[in-house]
Short mmCIF file of C-alpha atoms in Angstrom, two decimals:
data_model
loop_
_atom_site.label_atom_id
_atom_site.label_comp_id
_atom_site.label_asym_id
_atom_site.label_seq_id
_atom_site.Cartn_x
_atom_site.Cartn_y
_atom_site.Cartn_z
CA UNK A 1 73.01 48.95 4.96
CA UNK A 2 75.64 47.54 7.27
CA UNK A 3 78.90 48.48 5.54
CA UNK A 4 80.71 45.39 4.39
CA UNK A 5 84.01 47.08 5.24
CA UNK A 6 83.12 47.06 8.93
CA UNK A 7 82.13 43.43 8.69
CA UNK A 8 85.50 42.72 7.10
CA UNK A 9 87.35 44.68 9.78
CA UNK A 10 85.39 42.64 12.28
CA UNK A 11 86.42 39.46 10.51
CA UNK A 12 90.02 40.60 10.54
CA UNK A 13 89.85 41.23 14.25
CA UNK A 14 88.32 37.82 14.78
CA UNK A 15 91.06 36.22 12.72
CA UNK A 16 93.58 37.96 14.92
CA UNK A 17 91.83 36.47 17.95
CA UNK A 18 89.47 38.94 19.59
CA UNK A 19 91.04 38.67 22.99
CA UNK A 20 94.48 39.57 21.71
CA UNK A 21 93.97 42.14 19.02
CA UNK A 22 94.33 45.74 19.93
CA UNK A 23 91.75 47.94 18.37
CA UNK A 24 93.50 51.28 18.11
CA UNK A 25 91.07 53.51 16.40
CA UNK A 26 90.95 51.50 13.21
CA UNK A 27 87.19 51.12 13.31
CA UNK A 28 86.83 54.85 13.80
CA UNK A 29 88.74 55.81 10.61
CA UNK A 30 86.81 53.20 8.61
CA UNK A 31 83.55 54.50 10.04
CA UNK A 32 84.48 58.05 9.15
CA UNK A 33 85.23 56.98 5.60
CA UNK A 34 81.94 55.11 5.19
CA UNK A 35 79.94 57.87 6.89
CA UNK A 36 80.66 60.08 3.84
CA UNK A 37 78.21 58.00 1.85
CA UNK A 38 78.48 54.28 1.32
CA UNK A 39 76.50 52.77 -1.56
CA UNK A 40 73.91 50.19 -0.58
CA UNK A 41 73.76 47.07 -2.72
CA UNK A 42 71.33 47.69 -5.56
CA UNK A 43 70.12 45.87 -8.63
CA UNK A 44 72.82 46.29 -11.30
CA UNK A 45 75.79 46.55 -8.95
CA UNK A 46 78.77 44.43 -9.96
CA UNK A 47 82.42 44.04 -9.13
CA UNK A 48 85.25 41.90 -10.49
CA UNK A 49 88.36 41.07 -8.47
CA UNK A 50 91.73 39.79 -9.64
CA UNK A 51 93.17 37.11 -7.39
CA UNK A 52 96.90 36.49 -7.54
CA UNK A 53 97.98 33.36 -5.74
CA UNK A 54 101.65 33.76 -6.65
CA UNK A 55 103.43 32.44 -9.74
CA UNK A 56 101.02 32.05 -12.59
CA UNK A 57 98.00 31.44 -10.36
CA UNK A 58 95.85 34.36 -11.40
CA UNK A 59 92.08 34.22 -11.71
CA UNK A 60 89.12 36.59 -11.64
CA UNK A 61 85.95 36.50 -9.58
CA UNK A 62 82.84 38.52 -10.40
CA UNK A 63 79.78 39.22 -8.33
CA UNK A 64 76.68 41.00 -9.62
CA UNK A 65 73.14 41.77 -8.52
CA UNK A 66 71.08 41.08 -11.63
CA UNK A 67 67.43 41.05 -10.57
CA UNK A 68 64.87 41.47 -7.83
CA UNK A 69 61.82 39.46 -6.91
CA UNK A 70 60.02 37.93 -3.93
CA UNK A 71 61.27 34.56 -2.79
CA UNK A 72 59.04 31.56 -1.96
CA UNK A 73 58.54 32.86 1.56
CA UNK A 74 57.39 36.24 0.28
CA UNK A 75 60.57 38.05 1.35
CA UNK A 76 62.27 40.69 -0.76
CA UNK A 77 65.09 38.96 -2.59
CA UNK A 78 67.71 39.62 -5.23
CA UNK A 79 69.30 37.45 -7.89
CA UNK A 80 73.06 37.38 -7.36
CA UNK A 81 75.39 35.95 -10.00
CA UNK A 82 78.95 34.88 -9.23
CA UNK A 83 81.47 33.86 -11.84
CA UNK A 84 85.10 32.78 -11.71
CA UNK A 85 87.43 32.58 -14.68
CA UNK A 86 90.82 33.27 -16.16
CA UNK A 87 89.91 36.59 -17.79
CA UNK A 88 88.09 39.64 -16.39
CA UNK A 89 85.70 39.75 -19.37
CA UNK A 90 84.27 36.36 -18.22
CA UNK A 91 83.50 35.31 -21.78
CA UNK A 92 84.18 31.78 -20.66
CA UNK A 93 83.78 31.44 -16.88
CA UNK A 94 84.94 28.18 -15.33
CA UNK A 95 82.33 28.44 -12.59
CA UNK A 96 78.94 30.16 -12.57
CA UNK A 97 76.50 30.51 -9.70
CA UNK A 98 73.15 32.28 -9.72
CA UNK A 99 71.17 32.45 -6.50
CA UNK A 100 68.06 34.12 -5.18
CA UNK A 101 68.98 35.53 -1.76
CA UNK A 102 66.73 37.35 0.67
CA UNK A 103 67.43 40.93 1.61
CA UNK A 104 66.55 42.74 4.79
CA UNK A 105 66.38 46.42 4.11
CA UNK A 106 69.60 47.21 2.31
CA UNK A 107 71.45 44.16 3.51
CA UNK A 108 71.75 41.09 1.33
CA UNK A 109 71.53 37.95 3.46
CA UNK A 110 73.89 35.57 1.75
CA UNK A 111 72.85 32.81 4.16
CA UNK A 112 69.18 32.94 3.03
CA UNK A 113 69.32 31.30 -0.38
CA UNK A 114 66.03 30.03 -1.78
CA UNK A 115 67.02 29.14 -5.34
CA UNK A 116 70.37 28.10 -6.76
CA UNK A 117 71.75 27.49 -10.25
CA UNK A 118 75.29 26.17 -10.77
CA UNK A 119 77.27 25.77 -14.00
CA UNK A 120 80.74 24.30 -14.36
CA UNK A 121 83.32 24.37 -17.13
CA UNK A 122 81.85 21.42 -18.98
CA UNK A 123 78.22 21.38 -17.87
CA UNK A 124 75.21 23.45 -18.78
CA UNK A 125 73.93 25.48 -15.80
CA UNK A 126 71.44 23.46 -13.73
CA UNK A 127 69.08 24.41 -10.97
CA UNK A 128 69.24 22.65 -7.58
CA UNK A 129 66.05 20.92 -6.46
CA UNK A 130 64.59 22.15 -3.15
CA UNK A 131 65.83 19.01 -1.41
CA UNK A 132 69.37 19.31 -2.82
CA UNK A 133 69.52 23.01 -1.93
CA UNK A 134 68.32 22.34 1.60
CA UNK A 135 70.98 19.66 1.95
CA UNK A 136 73.75 22.00 0.73
CA UNK A 137 72.65 24.83 3.05
CA UNK A 138 72.37 22.51 6.01
CA UNK A 139 75.84 21.18 5.31
CA UNK A 140 77.28 24.70 5.00
CA UNK A 141 75.66 25.83 8.25
CA UNK A 142 76.88 22.75 10.06
CA UNK A 143 80.42 23.25 8.78
CA UNK A 144 80.35 26.90 9.91
CA UNK A 145 79.12 25.88 13.36
CA UNK A 146 81.74 23.14 13.66
CA UNK A 147 84.51 25.55 12.60
CA UNK A 148 83.37 28.17 15.12
CA UNK A 149 83.29 25.57 17.91
CA UNK A 150 86.70 24.26 16.95
CA UNK A 151 88.21 27.76 16.81
CA UNK A 152 86.71 28.68 20.19
CA UNK A 153 88.04 25.47 21.74
CA UNK A 154 91.51 26.04 20.27
CA UNK A 155 91.55 29.68 21.44
CA UNK A 156 90.60 28.57 24.98
CA UNK A 157 93.34 25.95 25.06
CA UNK A 158 96.07 28.09 23.48
CA UNK A 159 98.86 29.24 25.81
CA UNK A 160 99.29 33.01 26.26
CA UNK A 161 101.28 34.66 23.50
CA UNK A 162 104.81 35.86 24.32
CA UNK A 163 105.24 39.58 24.88
CA UNK A 164 105.25 41.61 21.69
CA UNK A 165 103.48 38.92 19.67
CA UNK A 166 100.02 40.35 20.04
CA UNK A 167 98.42 41.03 16.66
CA UNK A 168 97.57 44.66 16.16
CA UNK A 169 95.04 46.13 13.77
CA UNK A 170 95.96 49.62 12.63
CA UNK A 171 94.51 51.88 10.01
CA UNK A 172 95.71 54.84 8.02
CA UNK A 173 94.02 57.98 6.86
CA UNK A 174 91.71 58.18 3.89
CA UNK A 175 93.88 58.14 0.78
CA UNK A 176 93.73 57.81 -3.01
CA UNK A 177 94.57 54.27 -4.11
CA UNK A 178 95.46 53.26 -7.64
CA UNK A 179 93.82 49.97 -8.66
CA UNK A 180 93.28 48.00 -11.86
CA UNK A 181 89.81 49.56 -11.94
CA UNK A 182 91.09 53.12 -11.59
CA UNK A 183 91.97 55.35 -8.65
CA UNK A 184 89.55 55.21 -5.70
CA UNK A 185 89.34 56.78 -2.26
CA UNK A 186 90.17 54.15 0.36
CA UNK A 187 91.22 53.55 3.94
CA UNK A 188 94.12 51.20 4.63
CA UNK A 189 93.75 48.67 7.43
CA UNK A 190 96.63 46.41 8.47
CA UNK A 191 97.02 43.41 10.72
CA UNK A 192 100.51 43.51 12.17
CA UNK A 193 102.48 41.17 14.44
CA UNK A 194 105.60 42.91 15.73
CA UNK A 195 106.92 44.57 12.56
CA UNK A 196 105.46 42.03 10.13
CA UNK A 197 102.36 42.94 8.16
CA UNK A 198 100.25 39.80 8.02
CA UNK A 199 97.42 41.27 5.99
CA UNK A 200 96.86 44.68 4.46
CA UNK A 201 93.61 45.82 2.95
CA UNK A 202 92.07 48.93 1.51
CA UNK A 203 88.36 49.55 2.06
CA UNK A 204 86.53 51.92 -0.23
CA UNK A 205 82.96 53.18 -0.12
CA UNK A 206 83.17 53.64 -3.91
CA UNK A 207 83.35 49.91 -4.66
CA UNK A 208 79.91 48.32 -4.91
CA UNK A 209 78.80 45.27 -2.94
CA UNK A 210 81.88 44.44 -0.83
CA UNK A 211 83.42 47.94 -0.44
CA UNK A 212 86.79 46.24 -0.79
CA UNK A 213 89.46 47.72 -3.09
CA UNK A 214 92.47 45.57 -2.38
CA UNK A 215 93.83 42.90 -0.03
CA UNK A 216 97.47 41.84 0.24
CA UNK A 217 99.11 39.06 2.20
CA UNK A 218 102.72 40.17 1.67
CA UNK A 219 104.37 37.17 3.34
CA UNK A 220 103.10 34.77 0.68
CA UNK A 221 102.70 37.30 -2.15
CA UNK A 222 98.96 36.72 -2.43
CA UNK A 223 96.64 39.55 -3.38
CA UNK A 224 93.09 40.41 -4.33
CA UNK A 225 92.42 43.64 -6.19
CA UNK A 226 89.38 45.20 -7.75
CA UNK A 227 89.72 44.87 -11.54
CA UNK A 228 86.41 46.34 -12.76
CA UNK A 229 83.17 47.51 -11.23
CA UNK A 230 79.94 49.14 -12.30
CA UNK A 231 76.23 49.60 -11.73
CA UNK A 232 74.84 48.21 -15.00
CA UNK A 233 74.95 44.43 -14.48
CA UNK A 234 72.64 42.29 -16.56
CA UNK A 235 71.95 38.55 -16.08
CA UNK A 236 74.58 36.58 -17.95
CA UNK A 237 73.91 32.95 -17.06
CA UNK A 238 72.40 30.95 -19.88
CA UNK A 239 69.33 29.66 -18.04
CA UNK A 240 68.23 26.05 -18.46
CA UNK A 241 64.76 25.37 -19.86
CA UNK A 242 62.05 25.33 -17.14
CA UNK A 243 61.51 21.60 -17.71
CA UNK A 244 65.22 20.76 -17.67
CA UNK A 245 66.22 18.19 -15.06
CA UNK A 246 67.37 19.63 -11.73
CA UNK A 247 70.28 18.63 -9.54
CA UNK A 248 68.84 16.03 -7.18
CA UNK A 249 70.10 13.98 -4.30
CA UNK A 250 70.78 10.37 -5.13
CA UNK A 251 70.27 7.82 -2.40
CA UNK A 252 72.67 4.90 -2.38
CA UNK A 253 70.03 2.49 -1.05
CA UNK A 254 67.69 3.36 -3.92
CA UNK A 255 70.36 3.11 -6.60
CA UNK A 256 71.89 -0.06 -5.12
CA UNK A 257 69.02 -1.68 -3.18
CA UNK A 258 71.04 -4.88 -2.67
CA UNK A 259 74.17 -3.14 -1.47
CA UNK A 260 75.24 -4.79 1.81
CA UNK A 261 75.62 -2.16 4.54
CA UNK A 262 77.62 -2.97 7.59
CA UNK A 263 81.13 -3.60 8.80
CA UNK A 264 83.66 -4.30 6.05
CA UNK A 265 84.50 -7.93 5.67
CA UNK A 266 87.63 -8.94 7.52
CA UNK A 267 89.18 -10.67 4.56
CA UNK A 268 89.06 -7.44 2.52
CA UNK A 269 91.59 -5.90 4.88
CA UNK A 270 93.80 -8.95 4.99
CA UNK A 271 97.19 -8.44 3.33
CA UNK A 272 97.66 -10.02 -0.06
CA UNK A 273 99.22 -13.44 0.01
CA UNK A 274 102.72 -13.45 -1.38
CA UNK A 275 103.61 -16.29 -3.73
CA UNK B 1 37.38 49.49 -59.90
CA UNK B 2 37.93 51.51 -56.79
CA UNK B 3 37.30 48.51 -54.65
CA UNK B 4 39.75 46.49 -56.79
CA UNK B 5 42.41 49.21 -56.41
CA UNK B 6 41.81 49.35 -52.71
CA UNK B 7 41.98 45.59 -52.48
CA UNK B 8 45.26 45.42 -54.38
CA UNK B 9 46.75 48.21 -52.26
CA UNK B 10 45.64 46.36 -49.19
CA UNK B 11 47.09 43.20 -50.68
CA UNK B 12 50.42 44.96 -51.30
CA UNK B 13 50.40 46.33 -47.79
CA UNK B 14 49.70 42.92 -46.32
CA UNK B 15 52.33 41.35 -48.59
CA UNK B 16 54.86 43.91 -47.42
CA UNK B 17 53.88 43.32 -43.85
CA UNK B 18 54.17 39.58 -44.38
CA UNK B 19 57.56 39.98 -46.05
CA UNK B 20 58.66 42.23 -43.19
CA UNK B 21 57.47 39.69 -40.68
CA UNK B 22 59.24 36.92 -42.57
CA UNK B 23 62.44 38.94 -42.69
CA UNK B 24 62.15 39.69 -38.99
CA UNK B 25 61.52 36.02 -38.27
CA UNK B 26 64.57 35.09 -40.33
CA UNK B 27 66.71 37.70 -38.60
CA UNK B 28 65.59 36.50 -35.21
CA UNK B 29 66.14 32.89 -36.22
CA UNK B 30 69.55 33.50 -37.76
CA UNK B 31 71.66 33.91 -34.61
CA UNK B 32 70.26 30.76 -33.07
CA UNK B 33 70.80 28.83 -36.29
CA UNK B 34 74.28 30.32 -36.81
CA UNK B 35 76.77 27.61 -37.59
CA UNK B 36 79.50 27.20 -35.02
CA UNK B 37 82.67 27.08 -37.04
CA UNK B 38 85.80 25.05 -36.56
CA UNK B 39 88.90 27.13 -35.79
CA UNK B 40 90.93 28.29 -38.79
CA UNK B 41 94.54 29.25 -39.45
CA UNK B 42 94.91 32.32 -41.67
CA UNK B 43 96.24 31.88 -45.18
CA UNK B 44 95.49 28.17 -45.43
CA UNK B 45 92.73 26.09 -46.99
CA UNK B 46 90.72 24.06 -44.52
CA UNK B 47 89.18 20.81 -45.64
CA UNK B 48 86.26 19.52 -43.60
CA UNK B 49 86.47 15.90 -42.54
CA UNK B 50 82.95 14.57 -42.87
CA UNK B 51 80.18 16.85 -41.73
CA UNK B 52 78.92 16.50 -38.17
CA UNK B 53 80.69 13.55 -36.61
CA UNK B 54 79.81 11.54 -33.55
CA UNK B 55 83.00 10.29 -31.92
CA UNK B 56 82.82 8.39 -28.66
CA UNK B 57 79.22 9.55 -28.15
CA UNK B 58 80.00 13.27 -28.62
CA UNK B 59 79.40 15.63 -31.52
CA UNK B 60 82.47 16.92 -33.35
CA UNK B 61 83.26 19.01 -36.42
CA UNK B 62 86.72 18.46 -37.86
CA UNK B 63 88.87 19.98 -40.58
CA UNK B 64 92.53 19.93 -41.54
CA UNK B 65 95.05 22.27 -43.09
CA UNK B 66 98.73 22.26 -44.00
CA UNK B 67 101.20 25.12 -43.80
CA UNK B 68 104.91 25.82 -44.21
CA UNK B 69 104.85 27.80 -40.96
CA UNK B 70 106.71 26.11 -38.08
CA UNK B 71 104.59 24.31 -35.49
CA UNK B 72 105.56 26.78 -32.75
CA UNK B 73 104.21 29.69 -34.79
CA UNK B 74 100.93 27.92 -35.54
CA UNK B 75 100.44 26.87 -31.90
CA UNK B 76 101.30 30.39 -30.69
CA UNK B 77 98.75 31.90 -33.10
CA UNK B 78 95.84 29.85 -31.67
CA UNK B 79 97.00 30.16 -28.05
CA UNK B 80 97.44 33.92 -28.31
CA UNK B 81 94.16 34.45 -30.16
CA UNK B 82 92.05 32.49 -27.70
CA UNK B 83 93.81 33.91 -24.63
CA UNK B 84 93.44 37.47 -25.92
CA UNK B 85 89.76 36.85 -26.52
CA UNK B 86 89.43 35.70 -22.90
CA UNK B 87 89.03 31.94 -23.26
CA UNK B 88 90.84 29.51 -20.91
CA UNK B 89 93.45 27.95 -23.17
CA UNK B 90 95.85 25.06 -22.70
CA UNK B 91 98.94 24.19 -24.79
CA UNK B 92 100.38 20.70 -24.61
CA UNK B 93 103.09 18.76 -26.43
CA UNK B 94 106.75 19.34 -27.28
CA UNK B 95 105.88 21.88 -30.02
CA UNK B 96 108.42 20.13 -32.30
CA UNK B 97 106.77 16.89 -33.26
CA UNK B 98 103.34 17.39 -31.80
CA UNK B 99 101.23 20.02 -30.10
CA UNK B 100 97.65 20.43 -28.94
CA UNK B 101 96.08 23.81 -28.25
CA UNK B 102 92.55 23.86 -26.90
CA UNK B 103 90.19 26.44 -25.45
CA UNK B 104 86.91 26.22 -23.55
CA UNK B 105 83.88 28.25 -24.58
CA UNK B 106 81.82 27.59 -21.46
CA UNK B 107 78.92 29.92 -22.21
CA UNK B 108 78.24 28.09 -25.47
CA UNK B 109 79.19 24.63 -24.16
CA UNK B 110 81.90 24.19 -26.78
CA UNK B 111 85.57 23.28 -26.95
CA UNK B 112 87.75 24.40 -29.83
CA UNK B 113 91.13 22.84 -30.43
CA UNK B 114 93.89 22.18 -32.89
CA UNK B 115 96.12 19.12 -33.03
CA UNK B 116 99.42 19.77 -34.81
CA UNK B 117 101.81 17.25 -36.36
CA UNK B 118 104.77 17.41 -38.75
CA UNK B 119 104.28 15.56 -42.04
CA UNK B 120 106.81 15.69 -44.89
CA UNK B 121 108.34 18.85 -43.54
CA UNK B 122 105.02 20.67 -43.26
CA UNK B 123 102.86 21.45 -40.27
CA UNK B 124 99.55 19.63 -40.48
CA UNK B 125 96.76 20.93 -38.26
CA UNK B 126 93.52 19.16 -37.40
CA UNK B 127 91.07 21.71 -36.09
CA UNK B 128 88.17 20.50 -34.00
CA UNK B 129 84.95 21.83 -32.56
CA UNK B 130 83.48 19.66 -29.80
CA UNK B 131 80.00 19.99 -28.35
CA UNK B 132 80.19 19.65 -24.57
CA UNK B 133 76.47 19.83 -23.84
CA UNK B 134 74.54 17.99 -26.54
CA UNK B 135 74.71 14.24 -26.71
CA UNK B 136 73.42 12.17 -29.61
CA UNK B 137 70.65 9.71 -28.81
CA UNK B 138 72.07 6.40 -27.71
CA UNK B 139 71.38 3.99 -30.54
CA UNK B 140 73.25 0.79 -31.18
CA UNK B 141 75.16 1.07 -34.46
CA UNK B 142 73.52 -1.02 -37.13
CA UNK B 143 75.48 -3.86 -38.66
CA UNK B 144 78.58 -3.22 -36.58
CA UNK B 145 79.58 -6.12 -34.41
CA UNK B 146 81.00 -6.17 -30.92
CA UNK B 147 82.79 -9.42 -30.26
CA UNK B 148 83.66 -11.15 -27.06
CA UNK B 149 87.28 -10.42 -26.20
CA UNK B 150 87.14 -6.81 -27.42
CA UNK B 151 89.75 -4.86 -25.49
CA UNK B 152 89.08 -1.46 -27.09
CA UNK B 153 86.37 -0.06 -29.29
CA UNK B 154 85.64 3.39 -30.69
CA UNK B 155 82.56 4.42 -32.67
CA UNK B 156 82.32 7.25 -35.16
CA UNK B 157 79.16 8.28 -36.98
CA UNK B 158 78.17 11.04 -39.36
CA UNK B 159 75.08 12.98 -38.44
CA UNK B 160 73.79 14.25 -41.77
CA UNK B 161 75.65 12.55 -44.59
CA UNK B 162 73.29 11.33 -47.27
CA UNK B 163 72.32 7.89 -46.19
CA UNK B 164 74.54 8.20 -43.13
CA UNK B 165 77.53 6.10 -42.18
CA UNK B 166 78.84 4.55 -39.02
CA UNK B 167 82.34 3.35 -38.23
CA UNK B 168 83.69 1.14 -35.47
CA UNK B 169 87.33 0.47 -34.75
CA UNK B 170 88.05 -2.40 -32.35
CA UNK B 171 90.97 -4.31 -30.99
CA UNK B 172 89.91 -7.91 -30.45
CA UNK B 173 91.74 -10.67 -28.67
CA UNK B 174 92.19 -13.57 -31.11
CA UNK B 175 94.02 -14.58 -34.28
CA UNK B 176 93.05 -13.09 -37.61
CA UNK B 177 91.22 -16.16 -38.93
CA UNK B 178 89.41 -16.70 -35.63
CA UNK B 179 88.21 -13.08 -35.45
CA UNK B 180 87.26 -13.16 -39.14
CA UNK B 181 85.04 -16.20 -38.58
CA UNK B 182 83.40 -14.60 -35.55
CA UNK B 183 82.69 -11.36 -37.44
CA UNK B 184 81.17 -13.30 -40.36
CA UNK B 185 79.03 -15.40 -38.04
CA UNK B 186 77.72 -12.34 -36.20
CA UNK B 187 76.91 -10.51 -39.46
CA UNK B 188 75.13 -13.62 -40.78
CA UNK B 189 73.11 -13.71 -37.55
CA UNK B 190 72.03 -10.11 -38.22
CA UNK B 191 70.87 -11.04 -41.73
CA UNK B 192 73.86 -9.78 -43.73
CA UNK B 193 75.05 -11.84 -46.67
CA UNK B 194 78.67 -12.01 -47.84
CA UNK B 195 79.27 -10.13 -51.11
CA UNK B 196 83.00 -10.38 -51.59
CA UNK B 197 86.13 -11.13 -49.69
CA UNK B 198 89.78 -10.26 -50.41
CA UNK B 199 93.04 -10.92 -48.67
CA UNK B 200 96.05 -8.73 -49.42
CA UNK B 201 99.63 -8.61 -48.19
CA UNK B 202 100.40 -5.18 -46.81
CA UNK B 203 103.81 -4.41 -45.33
CA UNK B 204 104.45 -8.03 -44.60
CA UNK B 205 101.13 -8.59 -42.87
CA UNK B 206 97.88 -9.97 -44.20
CA UNK B 207 94.86 -7.72 -44.40
CA UNK B 208 91.45 -9.21 -44.98
CA UNK B 209 88.59 -7.15 -46.36
CA UNK B 210 85.03 -8.44 -46.30
CA UNK B 211 81.91 -6.90 -47.71
CA UNK B 212 78.46 -7.86 -46.48
CA UNK B 213 75.09 -6.54 -47.57
CA UNK B 214 71.54 -6.51 -46.32
CA UNK B 215 68.64 -4.81 -48.05
CA UNK B 216 69.92 -1.25 -48.74
CA UNK B 217 72.82 -1.55 -46.33
CA UNK B 218 76.49 -2.46 -46.71
CA UNK B 219 79.13 -3.33 -44.15
CA UNK B 220 82.84 -3.23 -45.03
CA UNK B 221 85.11 -4.99 -42.56
CA UNK B 222 88.89 -4.81 -42.65
CA UNK B 223 90.87 -7.09 -40.36
CA UNK B 224 94.60 -7.06 -39.73
CA UNK B 225 96.81 -8.76 -37.18
CA UNK B 226 98.33 -6.26 -34.77
CA UNK B 227 100.30 -8.59 -32.53
CA UNK B 228 100.23 -12.28 -31.82
CA UNK B 229 96.71 -13.09 -30.72
CA UNK B 230 95.43 -9.54 -31.28
CA UNK B 231 93.47 -8.36 -34.31
CA UNK B 232 92.36 -4.88 -35.38
CA UNK B 233 88.85 -4.70 -36.84
CA UNK B 234 87.70 -1.63 -38.77
CA UNK B 235 84.06 -1.65 -39.83
CA UNK B 236 82.08 0.83 -41.89
CA UNK B 237 78.34 0.65 -42.23
CA UNK B 238 76.86 2.59 -45.13
CA UNK B 239 73.22 3.05 -45.99
CA UNK B 240 73.68 2.28 -49.67
CA UNK B 241 72.49 -0.14 -52.33
CA UNK B 242 75.17 0.82 -54.81
CA UNK B 243 78.06 -1.42 -55.79
CA UNK B 244 80.58 1.30 -54.95
CA UNK B 245 78.99 1.74 -51.50
CA UNK B 246 78.44 5.45 -52.07
CA UNK B 247 75.54 6.54 -49.87
CA UNK B 248 72.42 7.00 -51.96
CA UNK B 249 69.79 8.26 -49.59
CA UNK B 250 66.92 8.31 -52.06
CA UNK B 251 67.63 4.80 -53.35
CA UNK B 252 68.14 3.55 -49.84
CA UNK B 253 64.94 5.18 -48.58
CA UNK B 254 62.88 3.68 -51.42
CA UNK B 255 64.54 0.33 -51.02
CA UNK B 256 63.87 0.32 -47.30
CA UNK B 257 60.25 1.37 -47.77
CA UNK B 258 59.79 -1.43 -50.29
CA UNK B 259 61.41 -3.90 -47.94
CA UNK B 260 59.24 -2.70 -45.05
CA UNK B 261 56.12 -3.09 -47.24
CA UNK B 262 57.19 -6.60 -48.22
CA UNK B 263 57.82 -7.48 -44.60
CA UNK B 264 54.49 -6.05 -43.54
CA UNK B 265 52.70 -7.87 -46.41
CA UNK B 266 54.29 -11.16 -45.39
CA UNK B 267 53.33 -10.57 -41.77
CA UNK B 268 49.72 -9.83 -42.70
CA UNK B 269 49.66 -12.94 -44.99
CA UNK B 270 50.83 -15.10 -42.12
CA UNK B 271 48.29 -13.48 -39.80
CA UNK B 272 45.50 -14.57 -42.11
#
């Protein structure tokens, strides 16, 4: 499996602008840590993170692999459940997602979703129809492409940074880190501009799925920390009946066949007459 | 003899097996049939309000209690309990005159809440259980009128009271006498006949109560002027053929069946 930690370090470097970041051996220490035995994502793996957005904005996010089967295209796939709520026990999650995602070897391909169930705070979980799922995925891919294009264009236009303002990624040695889920072995990676730590994170091969133990953004007092993890996840979403209605796309021209489509009438934009 | 003994032993065995199966079936069925309870405050007596209510097209279960404990303490009890159990909980209100504490139970599709008020120096709590997922079938309430000029209306129905009852509260634009005439005309159009009619002075305002009946059904309508040109209409439909309007499901059922037979007989007679 491609260690998620490396992917995250890669993402961090990208965030810091690849042309400007100095890679000073950080990848090497992370690689050394993961080379001692990183756990591939398996059925039953789960992890819960505590997000602290400052003040009272605390919530929990859980991810779990709860089943395996072939998808419609005959690929190996796993059922992944995600939940977000105000308590780590997730007795009452405010958001639930269950999706069948393809896997290639040990790697879960989160971009290859073939089935999707979504439940909100007030609604019973519902499956997306093929058409609705295709629409959502297409929209997500398009947004990702647009963002990448925009970032590349901005990076090309941006003036060179003043001396000493180059972001630097640096890493520490393998250490023991105390977390809400207990003490784990981790490697600290930091993104620094001059003397300011922009982002600090601890990667750990012991944490299932994301291999992420903790992330801090000290400047705005935001953090993400592993709260619980394990290897005994069971499906928790209350599945809708097979014949339950699915989430479908609704076409405006079918719902309102007589709806006039065209330029807005001029008078609608005219200012209101004053008495 | 031997065969009889064998048969009875076999019978006993099969009875035991059947009983075991029945018990197993009951045990399996019990969790799904388990009643979802309204929240309760320790040390108080809770009185259920109706049974299963339909308010604004949603299922509710309601109860109330009174306590000498201050409102803050009662609100804190529910908030702390639900938060500790891991349910997203919200507290609203000034916690002196009024407070609302509610929690979401998203895996079950339920909302539990308590509305607190002060009454005669005591804290009164209305506890509620609301079903977020199940909706009652949309059926137009029988015998309850919706008039032109209605600015607000709220329906309430009981799900399993004997005979059933339905209530509608409306705010209608119009003077008391005008709205009264329109209600009477609409009920007459639906086949209800006036039974009695009273007008009483209450707190300086006139309140009119009308009773209408149709085979096995009664509608009580209370009208009172709220403001100039605005009248409040409270209607209760009860499936009852009793003078005191107490629901009598058996009497109503028989009466309705008889009426249906009569109607059918008349229809067939005309057909011939």
